[in-house]
Short mmCIF file of C-alpha atoms and ligand atoms in Angstrom, two decimals:
data_model
loop_
_atom_site.label_atom_id
_atom_site.label_comp_id
_atom_site.label_asym_id
_atom_site.label_seq_id
_atom_site.Cartn_x
_atom_site.Cartn_y
_atom_site.Cartn_z
CA MET A 1 22.58 -16.03 8.50
CA SER A 2 21.89 -14.89 12.06
CA THR A 3 18.85 -16.33 13.82
CA ARG A 4 18.22 -12.99 15.53
CA TYR A 5 17.62 -9.41 14.38
CA GLN A 6 17.44 -5.96 15.87
CA VAL A 7 14.93 -3.20 15.21
CA VAL A 8 16.49 0.26 15.20
CA ASN A 9 14.65 3.57 15.53
CA PRO A 10 15.33 5.22 12.14
CA TYR A 11 15.58 8.71 13.65
CA GLN A 12 17.45 8.26 16.93
CA GLY A 13 19.39 5.18 15.88
CA GLU A 14 18.90 3.30 19.13
CA VAL A 15 17.98 -0.37 19.24
CA ILE A 16 14.31 -0.60 20.23
CA GLY A 17 13.96 -4.36 20.08
CA GLU A 18 15.84 -7.60 19.53
CA TYR A 19 14.04 -10.69 18.31
CA GLY A 20 14.56 -14.19 17.00
CA TYR A 21 13.41 -15.07 13.50
CA THR A 22 10.61 -17.59 13.38
CA SER A 23 12.39 -20.90 12.79
CA ALA A 24 11.54 -22.98 9.73
CA GLU A 25 10.15 -25.65 12.07
CA ALA A 26 7.93 -23.14 13.86
CA ALA A 27 6.70 -21.76 10.54
CA LEU A 28 5.79 -25.26 9.37
CA ALA A 29 3.98 -25.86 12.64
CA ALA A 30 2.03 -22.63 12.13
CA ILE A 31 1.04 -23.76 8.63
CA ALA A 32 -0.17 -27.10 10.05
CA THR A 33 -2.16 -25.28 12.73
CA LEU A 34 -3.83 -23.15 10.07
CA LYS A 35 -4.55 -26.16 7.87
CA ALA A 36 -6.39 -27.76 10.76
CA GLY A 37 -8.01 -24.40 11.53
CA GLN A 38 -9.64 -24.14 8.11
CA ARG A 39 -12.54 -26.24 9.37
CA MET A 40 -13.01 -23.76 12.23
CA ALA A 41 -12.75 -20.79 9.86
CA LYS A 42 -15.43 -22.24 7.58
CA ALA A 43 -17.65 -22.97 10.58
CA MET A 44 -17.67 -19.25 11.53
CA VAL A 45 -20.70 -17.91 9.69
CA ALA A 46 -20.82 -14.46 8.10
CA HIS A 47 -22.40 -12.55 10.95
CA GLU A 48 -19.90 -14.05 13.41
CA ARG A 49 -16.97 -12.97 11.22
CA ALA A 50 -18.54 -9.55 10.83
CA ASP A 51 -18.99 -9.16 14.58
CA VAL A 52 -15.36 -10.18 15.25
CA LEU A 53 -14.08 -7.63 12.71
CA ARG A 54 -16.29 -4.90 14.13
CA LYS A 55 -14.92 -5.67 17.60
CA LEU A 56 -11.37 -5.56 16.19
CA ALA A 57 -12.06 -2.09 14.78
CA GLY A 58 -13.04 -0.98 18.29
CA LEU A 59 -9.85 -2.46 19.75
CA LEU A 60 -7.73 -0.70 17.11
CA GLU A 61 -9.41 2.58 18.04
CA ARG A 62 -8.85 1.94 21.75
CA HIS A 63 -5.18 1.04 21.26
CA GLY A 64 -4.67 3.52 18.44
CA GLU A 65 -2.24 5.83 20.22
CA THR A 66 -0.09 2.94 21.46
CA LEU A 67 0.01 1.48 17.95
CA ALA A 68 0.76 4.88 16.40
CA ARG A 69 3.70 5.45 18.72
CA LEU A 70 5.01 1.95 17.95
CA ILE A 71 4.83 2.72 14.22
CA THR A 72 6.68 6.00 14.75
CA ALA A 73 9.41 4.29 16.76
CA GLU A 74 9.90 1.38 14.34
CA THR A 75 9.51 3.17 10.98
CA GLY A 76 10.21 6.87 11.66
CA LYS A 77 6.76 7.79 10.37
CA THR A 78 5.69 11.06 12.02
CA ILE A 79 3.24 10.63 14.86
CA SER A 80 0.67 12.65 12.91
CA ASP A 81 1.05 10.37 9.87
CA ALA A 82 0.94 7.29 12.11
CA ARG A 83 -2.34 8.47 13.65
CA VAL A 84 -3.75 8.94 10.14
CA GLU A 85 -2.70 5.36 9.37
CA LEU A 86 -4.54 4.11 12.44
CA SER A 87 -7.74 5.90 11.45
CA ARG A 88 -7.41 4.38 7.98
CA ALA A 89 -6.86 0.90 9.47
CA VAL A 90 -10.05 1.30 11.52
CA ASN A 91 -11.95 2.20 8.34
CA THR A 92 -10.45 -0.82 6.58
CA THR A 93 -11.52 -3.08 9.43
CA ILE A 94 -15.05 -1.64 9.59
CA ALA A 95 -15.37 -2.06 5.84
CA SER A 96 -14.18 -5.68 6.19
CA ALA A 97 -16.84 -6.26 8.85
CA GLU A 98 -19.56 -4.82 6.62
CA GLU A 99 -18.41 -6.64 3.49
CA ALA A 100 -18.36 -9.92 5.43
CA ARG A 101 -22.17 -9.66 5.43
CA GLN A 102 -22.34 -8.96 1.68
CA ILE A 103 -20.47 -11.87 0.10
CA HIS A 104 -23.23 -12.91 -2.31
CA GLY A 105 -23.04 -14.61 -5.68
CA GLU A 106 -25.65 -15.01 -8.40
CA ALA A 107 -28.24 -17.45 -9.73
CA LEU A 108 -27.92 -18.46 -13.41
CA ASP A 109 -30.56 -19.97 -15.73
CA SER A 110 -29.28 -22.94 -17.77
CA ASP A 111 -32.01 -22.23 -20.36
CA ALA A 112 -30.38 -19.04 -21.50
CA TYR A 113 -29.10 -21.32 -24.25
CA ALA A 114 -30.74 -24.35 -25.95
CA PRO A 115 -31.41 -27.12 -25.16
CA SER A 116 -33.80 -26.43 -22.30
CA ARG A 117 -32.72 -28.34 -19.22
CA GLY A 118 -34.45 -26.37 -16.53
CA ARG A 119 -31.43 -26.08 -14.24
CA ILE A 120 -30.41 -23.25 -11.94
CA GLY A 121 -26.76 -22.47 -11.24
CA LEU A 122 -26.08 -20.98 -7.80
CA VAL A 123 -22.68 -19.29 -8.00
CA CYS A 124 -21.26 -18.96 -4.48
CA TRP A 125 -18.06 -17.46 -3.06
CA ARG A 126 -15.98 -19.75 -0.85
CA PRO A 127 -12.61 -19.25 0.89
CA LEU A 128 -9.33 -20.26 -0.75
CA GLY A 129 -7.95 -21.89 2.41
CA THR A 130 -4.77 -20.45 3.99
CA VAL A 131 -3.48 -17.10 2.69
CA LEU A 132 0.12 -16.02 3.32
CA CYS A 133 -0.11 -12.25 3.86
CA ILE A 134 3.24 -10.47 3.44
CA THR A 135 3.36 -6.78 4.28
CA PRO A 136 5.85 -3.89 3.77
CA PHE A 137 7.36 -1.53 6.34
CA ASN A 138 5.65 1.68 5.38
CA PHE A 139 2.03 1.08 6.45
CA PRO A 140 2.39 -1.78 8.93
CA LEU A 141 -1.15 -1.50 10.30
CA ASN A 142 -3.36 -0.43 7.40
CA ILE A 143 -1.77 -2.68 4.81
CA ALA A 144 -1.90 -5.57 7.27
CA MET A 145 -5.61 -4.91 7.79
CA HIS A 146 -6.16 -4.71 4.03
CA LYS A 147 -5.05 -8.33 4.01
CA ILE A 148 -6.15 -9.79 7.34
CA GLY A 149 -9.58 -8.10 7.26
CA PRO A 150 -10.75 -9.27 3.82
CA ALA A 151 -9.04 -12.68 4.16
CA PHE A 152 -10.86 -13.37 7.43
CA ALA A 153 -14.12 -11.88 6.12
CA ALA A 154 -13.93 -14.39 3.24
CA GLY A 155 -13.48 -17.31 5.65
CA ASN A 156 -9.76 -17.94 5.13
CA CYS A 157 -6.96 -18.74 7.54
CA ILE A 158 -4.09 -16.24 7.58
CA LEU A 159 -0.33 -16.65 7.95
CA PHE A 160 0.72 -13.05 8.63
CA LYS A 161 4.31 -12.17 7.66
CA PRO A 162 5.18 -8.53 8.33
CA GLY A 163 8.53 -6.89 7.78
CA PRO A 164 10.99 -7.54 10.63
CA ALA A 165 11.08 -3.81 11.40
CA ASN A 166 7.40 -4.01 12.29
CA THR A 167 7.68 -6.87 14.80
CA ALA A 168 6.35 -4.91 17.79
CA SER A 169 3.32 -3.43 16.04
CA ALA A 170 2.59 -6.74 14.30
CA ARG A 171 2.65 -8.63 17.60
CA LEU A 172 0.23 -6.14 19.18
CA LEU A 173 -2.04 -6.25 16.13
CA THR A 174 -2.09 -10.05 16.25
CA GLU A 175 -2.93 -10.01 19.97
CA LEU A 176 -5.80 -7.59 19.32
CA CYS A 177 -7.06 -9.89 16.55
CA TYR A 178 -7.14 -12.74 19.10
CA GLN A 179 -8.89 -10.52 21.65
CA ALA A 180 -11.50 -9.63 19.04
CA GLY A 181 -12.25 -13.32 18.48
CA ILE A 182 -10.08 -14.44 15.57
CA PRO A 183 -8.96 -17.91 16.74
CA GLN A 184 -5.25 -18.70 16.96
CA ASP A 185 -5.98 -21.67 14.68
CA VAL A 186 -7.13 -19.13 12.06
CA LEU A 187 -4.43 -16.46 12.36
CA GLN A 188 -0.73 -17.06 12.95
CA LEU A 189 2.10 -14.50 12.96
CA CYS A 190 5.51 -15.51 11.64
CA ILE A 191 8.66 -13.57 10.78
CA PRO A 192 11.12 -16.06 9.27
CA SER A 193 14.45 -15.10 7.79
CA LEU A 194 14.27 -14.50 4.04
CA PRO A 195 16.11 -17.70 3.02
CA ASP A 196 13.34 -19.69 4.74
CA MET A 197 10.54 -17.90 2.86
CA ALA A 198 10.70 -19.87 -0.40
CA ALA A 199 9.80 -23.15 1.33
CA ILE A 200 6.90 -21.46 3.14
CA ILE A 201 5.62 -19.85 -0.07
CA GLY A 202 5.84 -23.17 -1.91
CA HIS A 203 4.26 -25.23 0.88
CA PRO A 204 1.23 -27.21 -0.36
CA ASP A 205 -0.89 -25.98 2.57
CA ILE A 206 -0.36 -22.32 1.58
CA ASP A 207 -3.14 -21.71 -0.92
CA ALA A 208 -2.48 -18.10 -1.89
CA ILE A 209 0.03 -15.33 -1.40
CA ASN A 210 -1.16 -11.77 -0.81
CA PHE A 211 1.97 -9.62 -1.08
CA THR A 212 2.65 -5.91 -0.87
CA GLY A 213 6.18 -4.72 -1.44
CA GLY A 214 8.84 -4.20 -4.04
CA THR A 215 9.54 -5.83 -7.36
CA ALA A 216 12.60 -7.82 -6.28
CA ALA A 217 10.68 -9.56 -3.53
CA ALA A 218 7.70 -10.12 -5.83
CA ASP A 219 9.94 -11.81 -8.38
CA ALA A 220 11.29 -14.18 -5.72
CA ILE A 221 7.79 -14.89 -4.39
CA ALA A 222 6.38 -15.60 -7.84
CA ALA A 223 9.28 -17.97 -8.56
CA ALA A 224 8.60 -19.90 -5.36
CA ALA A 225 4.80 -19.88 -5.58
CA GLY A 226 4.22 -21.87 -8.74
CA TYR A 227 0.52 -22.17 -9.64
CA LYS A 228 -0.83 -20.47 -6.55
CA LYS A 229 -3.13 -17.47 -6.47
CA LEU A 230 -1.00 -14.34 -6.27
CA LEU A 231 -2.23 -10.90 -5.27
CA LEU A 232 0.67 -8.49 -5.81
CA GLU A 233 0.56 -4.83 -4.77
CA LEU A 234 3.90 -3.41 -5.88
CA GLY A 235 5.65 -0.13 -6.51
CA GLY A 236 4.50 3.02 -8.20
CA ASN A 237 5.96 6.03 -9.98
CA ASP A 238 2.81 8.08 -9.86
CA PRO A 239 2.46 11.42 -11.67
CA LEU A 240 0.72 14.57 -10.53
CA ILE A 241 -0.33 16.65 -13.55
CA LEU A 242 -1.21 20.37 -13.59
CA MET A 243 -3.00 21.65 -16.67
CA PRO A 244 -3.20 25.40 -17.52
CA ASP A 245 -6.72 25.66 -16.04
CA GLY A 246 -5.87 23.64 -12.91
CA ASP A 247 -6.00 24.99 -9.35
CA VAL A 248 -2.33 25.75 -8.60
CA ASP A 249 -2.75 26.04 -4.84
CA ALA A 250 -4.67 22.75 -4.65
CA ALA A 251 -1.98 21.06 -6.73
CA VAL A 252 0.73 22.43 -4.42
CA GLU A 253 -1.10 21.10 -1.33
CA ALA A 254 -1.48 17.70 -2.96
CA ALA A 255 2.23 17.60 -3.80
CA ILE A 256 3.15 18.54 -0.23
CA ASN A 257 0.78 16.05 1.39
CA GLN A 258 1.35 13.23 -1.08
CA ARG A 259 5.11 13.45 -1.47
CA PHE A 260 6.64 15.08 1.60
CA ALA A 261 4.30 13.47 4.16
CA THR A 262 5.44 9.94 5.16
CA ALA A 263 8.84 11.19 3.92
CA GLY A 264 7.60 10.23 0.45
CA GLN A 265 7.50 6.53 1.33
CA ARG A 266 4.22 5.60 -0.26
CA CYS A 267 3.62 3.50 -3.35
CA THR A 268 1.08 6.13 -4.40
CA ALA A 269 3.22 9.15 -3.57
CA ALA A 270 3.33 11.93 -6.17
CA LYS A 271 6.76 10.87 -7.38
CA ARG A 272 6.74 12.91 -10.61
CA VAL A 273 5.13 16.35 -11.16
CA PHE A 274 4.30 17.30 -14.73
CA LEU A 275 3.49 21.00 -15.19
CA HIS A 276 2.08 22.59 -18.30
CA ARG A 277 4.51 25.30 -19.37
CA ASP A 278 1.93 28.04 -18.69
CA VAL A 279 1.72 27.18 -14.95
CA HIS A 280 5.26 25.94 -14.30
CA ALA A 281 6.60 29.12 -12.69
CA ALA A 282 3.53 29.74 -10.53
CA PHE A 283 3.50 26.17 -9.22
CA ARG A 284 7.25 26.14 -8.61
CA GLU A 285 7.26 29.38 -6.58
CA ARG A 286 4.24 28.41 -4.46
CA LEU A 287 5.61 24.91 -3.84
CA LEU A 288 8.95 26.38 -2.74
CA ALA A 289 7.24 28.81 -0.36
CA ARG A 290 5.12 26.06 1.20
CA THR A 291 8.05 23.66 1.47
CA ARG A 292 10.10 26.20 3.41
CA GLN A 293 7.32 26.24 6.05
CA LEU A 294 7.54 22.51 6.76
CA VAL A 295 8.94 21.25 10.08
CA VAL A 296 11.54 18.54 9.46
CA GLY A 297 13.16 16.17 11.97
CA ASP A 298 11.98 14.27 15.02
CA PRO A 299 8.96 12.19 13.96
CA SER A 300 7.73 11.88 17.55
CA LEU A 301 7.00 15.61 17.74
CA GLU A 302 3.47 16.76 16.93
CA GLU A 303 4.68 19.57 14.68
CA THR A 304 7.00 17.48 12.50
CA PHE A 305 5.83 17.04 8.91
CA VAL A 306 8.85 15.27 7.38
CA GLY A 307 10.63 12.58 9.38
CA PRO A 308 13.38 10.13 8.41
CA VAL A 309 13.29 7.43 5.80
CA ILE A 310 13.37 3.83 7.06
CA HIS A 311 17.12 3.23 7.22
CA ALA A 312 20.57 4.39 6.07
CA ASP A 313 20.54 2.38 2.83
CA ALA A 314 17.20 3.94 1.89
CA ALA A 315 18.59 7.41 2.63
CA ALA A 316 21.66 6.70 0.51
CA ALA A 317 19.45 5.55 -2.39
CA VAL A 318 17.42 8.75 -2.24
CA MET A 319 20.54 10.93 -2.17
CA ALA A 320 21.95 8.99 -5.13
CA GLY A 321 18.79 9.72 -7.10
CA ILE A 322 19.04 13.43 -6.32
CA GLU A 323 22.74 13.58 -7.19
CA GLN A 324 22.21 11.75 -10.48
CA ALA A 325 19.45 14.17 -11.52
CA VAL A 326 21.59 17.21 -10.67
CA ALA A 327 24.54 15.72 -12.56
CA ALA A 328 22.20 15.33 -15.55
CA GLY A 329 21.35 19.04 -15.45
CA ALA A 330 18.43 19.39 -13.04
CA SER A 331 18.27 22.52 -10.87
CA LEU A 332 18.23 21.89 -7.11
CA LEU A 333 15.72 24.45 -5.79
CA CYS A 334 15.78 23.32 -2.13
CA GLY A 335 16.81 20.37 0.05
CA GLY A 336 19.24 17.88 -1.42
CA LYS A 337 20.83 17.37 1.99
CA ARG A 338 20.82 14.47 4.43
CA GLU A 339 20.93 14.65 8.22
CA GLY A 340 21.15 11.09 9.48
CA ASN A 341 18.23 9.31 7.84
CA VAL A 342 16.36 12.57 7.36
CA ILE A 343 16.35 13.84 3.79
CA LEU A 344 15.44 17.52 3.68
CA PRO A 345 12.37 17.99 1.43
CA THR A 346 13.85 18.38 -2.01
CA ILE A 347 12.56 20.06 -5.16
CA LEU A 348 14.34 19.55 -8.48
CA ASP A 349 13.43 21.56 -11.57
CA GLN A 350 13.86 20.79 -15.26
CA VAL A 351 14.50 17.13 -14.56
CA THR A 352 15.19 15.12 -17.72
CA ASP A 353 13.06 12.06 -18.39
CA GLN A 354 16.11 9.79 -18.50
CA CYS A 355 16.88 10.33 -14.79
CA ALA A 356 16.32 7.28 -12.61
CA LEU A 357 13.98 9.24 -10.36
CA MET A 358 11.70 9.82 -13.37
CA THR A 359 11.59 6.23 -14.64
CA GLU A 360 12.04 4.23 -11.41
CA GLU A 361 10.42 4.42 -7.98
CA LEU A 362 12.20 6.71 -5.50
CA PHE A 363 11.09 6.26 -1.89
CA GLY A 364 11.87 9.65 -0.36
CA PRO A 365 10.73 13.30 0.00
CA VAL A 366 11.82 14.40 -3.48
CA ILE A 367 9.69 16.25 -6.04
CA PRO A 368 11.06 16.37 -9.60
CA LEU A 369 9.36 19.00 -11.77
CA ALA A 370 8.97 18.38 -15.50
CA VAL A 371 7.41 20.73 -18.04
CA PHE A 372 5.17 19.68 -20.94
CA ASP A 373 3.41 21.48 -23.80
CA SER A 374 0.86 18.99 -25.15
CA LEU A 375 -1.26 16.08 -23.94
CA THR A 376 0.22 13.78 -26.58
CA GLU A 377 3.72 14.47 -25.29
CA LEU A 378 2.57 14.18 -21.67
CA ILE A 379 0.91 10.80 -22.09
CA ALA A 380 3.97 9.26 -23.73
CA ARG A 381 6.27 10.57 -20.99
CA ILE A 382 4.03 9.43 -18.13
CA ASN A 383 3.67 5.92 -19.56
CA ASN A 384 7.44 5.65 -19.98
CA THR A 385 8.00 3.78 -16.72
CA PRO A 386 7.75 0.12 -15.66
CA TYR A 387 5.05 1.13 -13.17
CA GLY A 388 1.37 1.98 -13.57
CA LEU A 389 -0.36 2.50 -10.21
CA GLN A 390 -2.25 5.82 -9.91
CA ALA A 391 -2.21 9.31 -11.44
CA GLY A 392 -3.74 12.67 -10.54
CA VAL A 393 -4.65 15.59 -12.80
CA PHE A 394 -5.72 19.13 -11.91
CA THR A 395 -7.98 20.57 -14.61
CA GLN A 396 -11.59 21.70 -15.10
CA ASP A 397 -11.72 20.19 -18.59
CA LEU A 398 -13.66 16.91 -18.55
CA ARG A 399 -12.37 16.11 -22.04
CA VAL A 400 -8.80 16.16 -20.73
CA ILE A 401 -9.79 13.97 -17.78
CA ARG A 402 -11.48 11.45 -20.07
CA GLN A 403 -8.56 11.42 -22.50
CA LEU A 404 -6.03 10.83 -19.72
CA PHE A 405 -8.26 8.19 -18.12
CA GLU A 406 -8.26 6.17 -21.30
CA ALA A 407 -4.63 6.77 -22.30
CA LEU A 408 -2.64 6.44 -19.06
CA ASP A 409 -1.37 3.02 -17.98
CA VAL A 410 -2.66 3.22 -14.41
CA GLY A 411 -5.17 1.50 -12.12
CA SER A 412 -6.82 4.77 -11.05
CA LEU A 413 -6.90 8.40 -12.20
CA MET A 414 -7.84 11.10 -9.66
CA ALA A 415 -9.48 14.25 -11.01
CA ASN A 416 -8.41 17.39 -9.14
CA ASP A 417 -6.43 15.44 -6.61
CA GLY A 418 -3.00 13.90 -6.48
CA PRO A 419 -2.22 10.21 -7.17
CA GLY A 420 -2.06 9.62 -3.43
CA PHE A 421 -5.81 9.74 -2.95
CA ARG A 422 -7.16 6.47 -1.62
CA ALA A 423 -10.44 5.36 -0.07
CA GLU A 424 -10.10 2.00 1.67
CA HIS A 425 -13.22 0.56 0.01
CA PHE A 426 -12.31 1.65 -3.52
CA PRO A 427 -10.58 -0.86 -5.82
CA PHE A 428 -6.81 -0.42 -5.45
CA GLY A 429 -3.97 -1.71 -7.59
CA GLY A 430 -2.11 -1.07 -10.78
CA VAL A 431 -0.95 -2.41 -14.10
CA LYS A 432 2.45 -3.32 -15.54
CA GLY A 433 5.09 -3.50 -12.80
CA SER A 434 2.73 -2.10 -10.15
CA GLY A 435 1.18 -5.44 -9.52
CA VAL A 436 -1.51 -8.03 -10.20
CA GLY A 437 -5.05 -7.96 -8.84
CA ARG A 438 -7.00 -5.51 -6.76
CA GLU A 439 -7.19 -4.71 -3.08
CA GLY A 440 -9.81 -2.46 -1.59
CA VAL A 441 -11.91 -4.47 0.82
CA LYS A 442 -14.69 -5.91 -1.36
CA TYR A 443 -12.26 -6.62 -4.20
CA ALA A 444 -9.67 -8.25 -1.94
CA ILE A 445 -12.36 -10.55 -0.53
CA ARG A 446 -13.06 -11.84 -4.02
CA GLU A 447 -9.35 -12.12 -4.85
CA MET A 448 -8.98 -14.39 -1.80
CA SER A 449 -12.03 -16.53 -2.64
CA ILE A 450 -13.11 -19.01 -5.28
CA GLN A 451 -16.44 -19.16 -7.12
CA LYS A 452 -18.13 -22.50 -6.37
CA THR A 453 -21.30 -23.35 -8.30
CA LEU A 454 -24.20 -25.56 -7.23
CA VAL A 455 -26.45 -26.71 -10.10
CA LEU A 456 -30.01 -27.59 -9.09
N1 LIG B 1 1.13 -1.18 -4.05
C1 LIG B 1 1.00 -1.05 -2.74
O1 LIG B 1 -0.09 -1.15 -2.16
C2 LIG B 1 2.23 -0.79 -1.91
C3 LIG B 1 2.04 -0.30 -0.62
C4 LIG B 1 3.17 -0.09 0.17
C5 LIG B 1 4.45 -0.34 -0.32
N2 LIG B 1 4.58 -0.81 -1.58
C6 LIG B 1 5.91 -1.06 -2.12
O2 LIG B 1 6.73 -1.74 -1.15
C7 LIG B 1 8.08 -1.29 -1.28
C8 LIG B 1 8.58 -0.75 0.05
O3 LIG B 1 8.30 -1.66 1.09
P1 LIG B 1 9.43 -2.66 1.62
O4 LIG B 1 10.77 -2.01 1.56
O5 LIG B 1 8.97 -3.23 2.90
O6 LIG B 1 9.35 -3.77 0.46
P2 LIG B 1 10.13 -5.17 0.39
O7 LIG B 1 9.74 -5.76 -0.89
O8 LIG B 1 11.56 -5.00 0.73
O9 LIG B 1 9.50 -6.05 1.61
C9 LIG B 1 8.10 -6.25 1.65
C10 LIG B 1 7.82 -7.51 2.46
O10 LIG B 1 8.31 -8.63 1.73
C11 LIG B 1 9.23 -9.38 2.51
N3 LIG B 1 10.21 -9.95 1.59
C12 LIG B 1 11.31 -9.35 1.07
N4 LIG B 1 11.95 -10.19 0.24
C13 LIG B 1 11.23 -11.36 0.23
C14 LIG B 1 11.38 -12.62 -0.42
N5 LIG B 1 12.40 -12.86 -1.24
N6 LIG B 1 10.46 -13.59 -0.17
C15 LIG B 1 9.42 -13.35 0.66
N7 LIG B 1 9.23 -12.18 1.31
C16 LIG B 1 10.12 -11.20 1.09
C17 LIG B 1 9.78 -8.39 3.49
O11 LIG B 1 10.30 -9.04 4.64
C18 LIG B 1 8.54 -7.57 3.80
O12 LIG B 1 7.74 -8.25 4.75
C19 LIG B 1 8.04 -0.19 -2.33
O13 LIG B 1 8.37 -0.70 -3.59
C20 LIG B 1 6.59 0.26 -2.33
O14 LIG B 1 6.20 0.86 -3.53
C21 LIG B 1 3.50 -1.03 -2.41
O1 LIG B 2 2.18 2.84 0.07
C1 LIG B 2 1.01 2.97 -0.33
C2 LIG B 2 -0.12 2.61 0.52
S1 LIG B 2 -1.38 3.77 0.48
O2 LIG B 2 -1.06 4.86 1.41
O3 LIG B 2 -1.54 4.31 -0.90
O4 LIG B 2 -2.61 3.02 0.91
#
């Protein structure tokens, strides 16, 4: 395997960077540095960690445009979507700063049960040690901060492993972390080649793995990790549901913003749209009209709404999903064409549940429409997927919301919004193949900590 790699702009196709993988020796040296740095990390008290994170938030704001343009160049995310990511990353970092001051446990009374012994149990949160934070291509800043921020807030050391495509933005983020006051002995960046990752994951001085990405990588990580703490944020096949009394225009806007924005490359994208038969035609016509208004193409232009997907293989996979659905009888209402790595926003109608793009995760700007008649039928069809991340339902009927909340295999249900809603401080994560554990700043802090009890 080559020791070097290139980063290619997904839209223009030119090489924007060439780098060397972090060698296995350098990765081991970074792990040793972090092991030694754990003493320094523990010595930083809560208000010091909070102040560093608050300063980092200010640096992210100050360098936001530079970081956004790096993200656009390396991932093809539109500049407007990249700026949204930066504002989200600032929120994540501010929330990490504030939660760093709130890591409190509880005091327990031993005499809650006989015999009386008069002891008090002080349950405290303490850092795990060194956390290997592995991040995906699609949100290189905000997902990195959802790991670095809470891990540092909890008092851990961090080995940060971004995707190779994100080398430039990851290097700048790491430098800003140092400028903010995170010591180099507490945060190290590494980008090894994949064959070297198993030894890093299994290293005894890596205490936990905080991973966001796809199932195949998660399987390999879990196999290499053994009995370590794993926090896995994986794929999604999230539904958007429109009931007969739902707001059609609001549902259309959610579908546009949560499936065509970021070229559909979000774990929480509205990857399946289930329409009650009574509102199918109205939704379809309004979605078509809005889709035809979208600007598609160069992600560096302010007006562009749909840019390219991350690379040619990803584009080919999306086109294969579209072609398979059409071959199975779906109607192609618009799109279905590829120009380089740009997939024209695509709407498919009457898509059968057996199509791959209804049961698996498709990472592209494709909206399959499916019609249902009853809640019982709907629930069974939505749960028929290996994933269970988020769902969104448009209805005014609280009984329907409650019934779906209890019946759907998801981590979160959004009422009158799409599945792509996310607040950085809310618990985030799924069930089944969508992962293990919860991010969302306060929850990630506790996932990357242990409870240590002092009995007095
Ligand atoms: N649940 C979430 O919060 C969330 C958020 C964003 C993306 N995702 C998921 O991530 C996927 C898209 O991102 P991607 O293409 O970057 O995912 P990916 O799994 O290909 O890569 C993710 C990260 O894991 C690394 N990696 C890959 N194979 C590995 C291995 N064997 N050992 C160790 N590390 C390995 C990659 O280098 C990268 O840094 C989609 O499935 C998407 O749903 C989930
Ligand atoms: O890919 C999913 C990340 S987020 O946009 O839902 O936070």
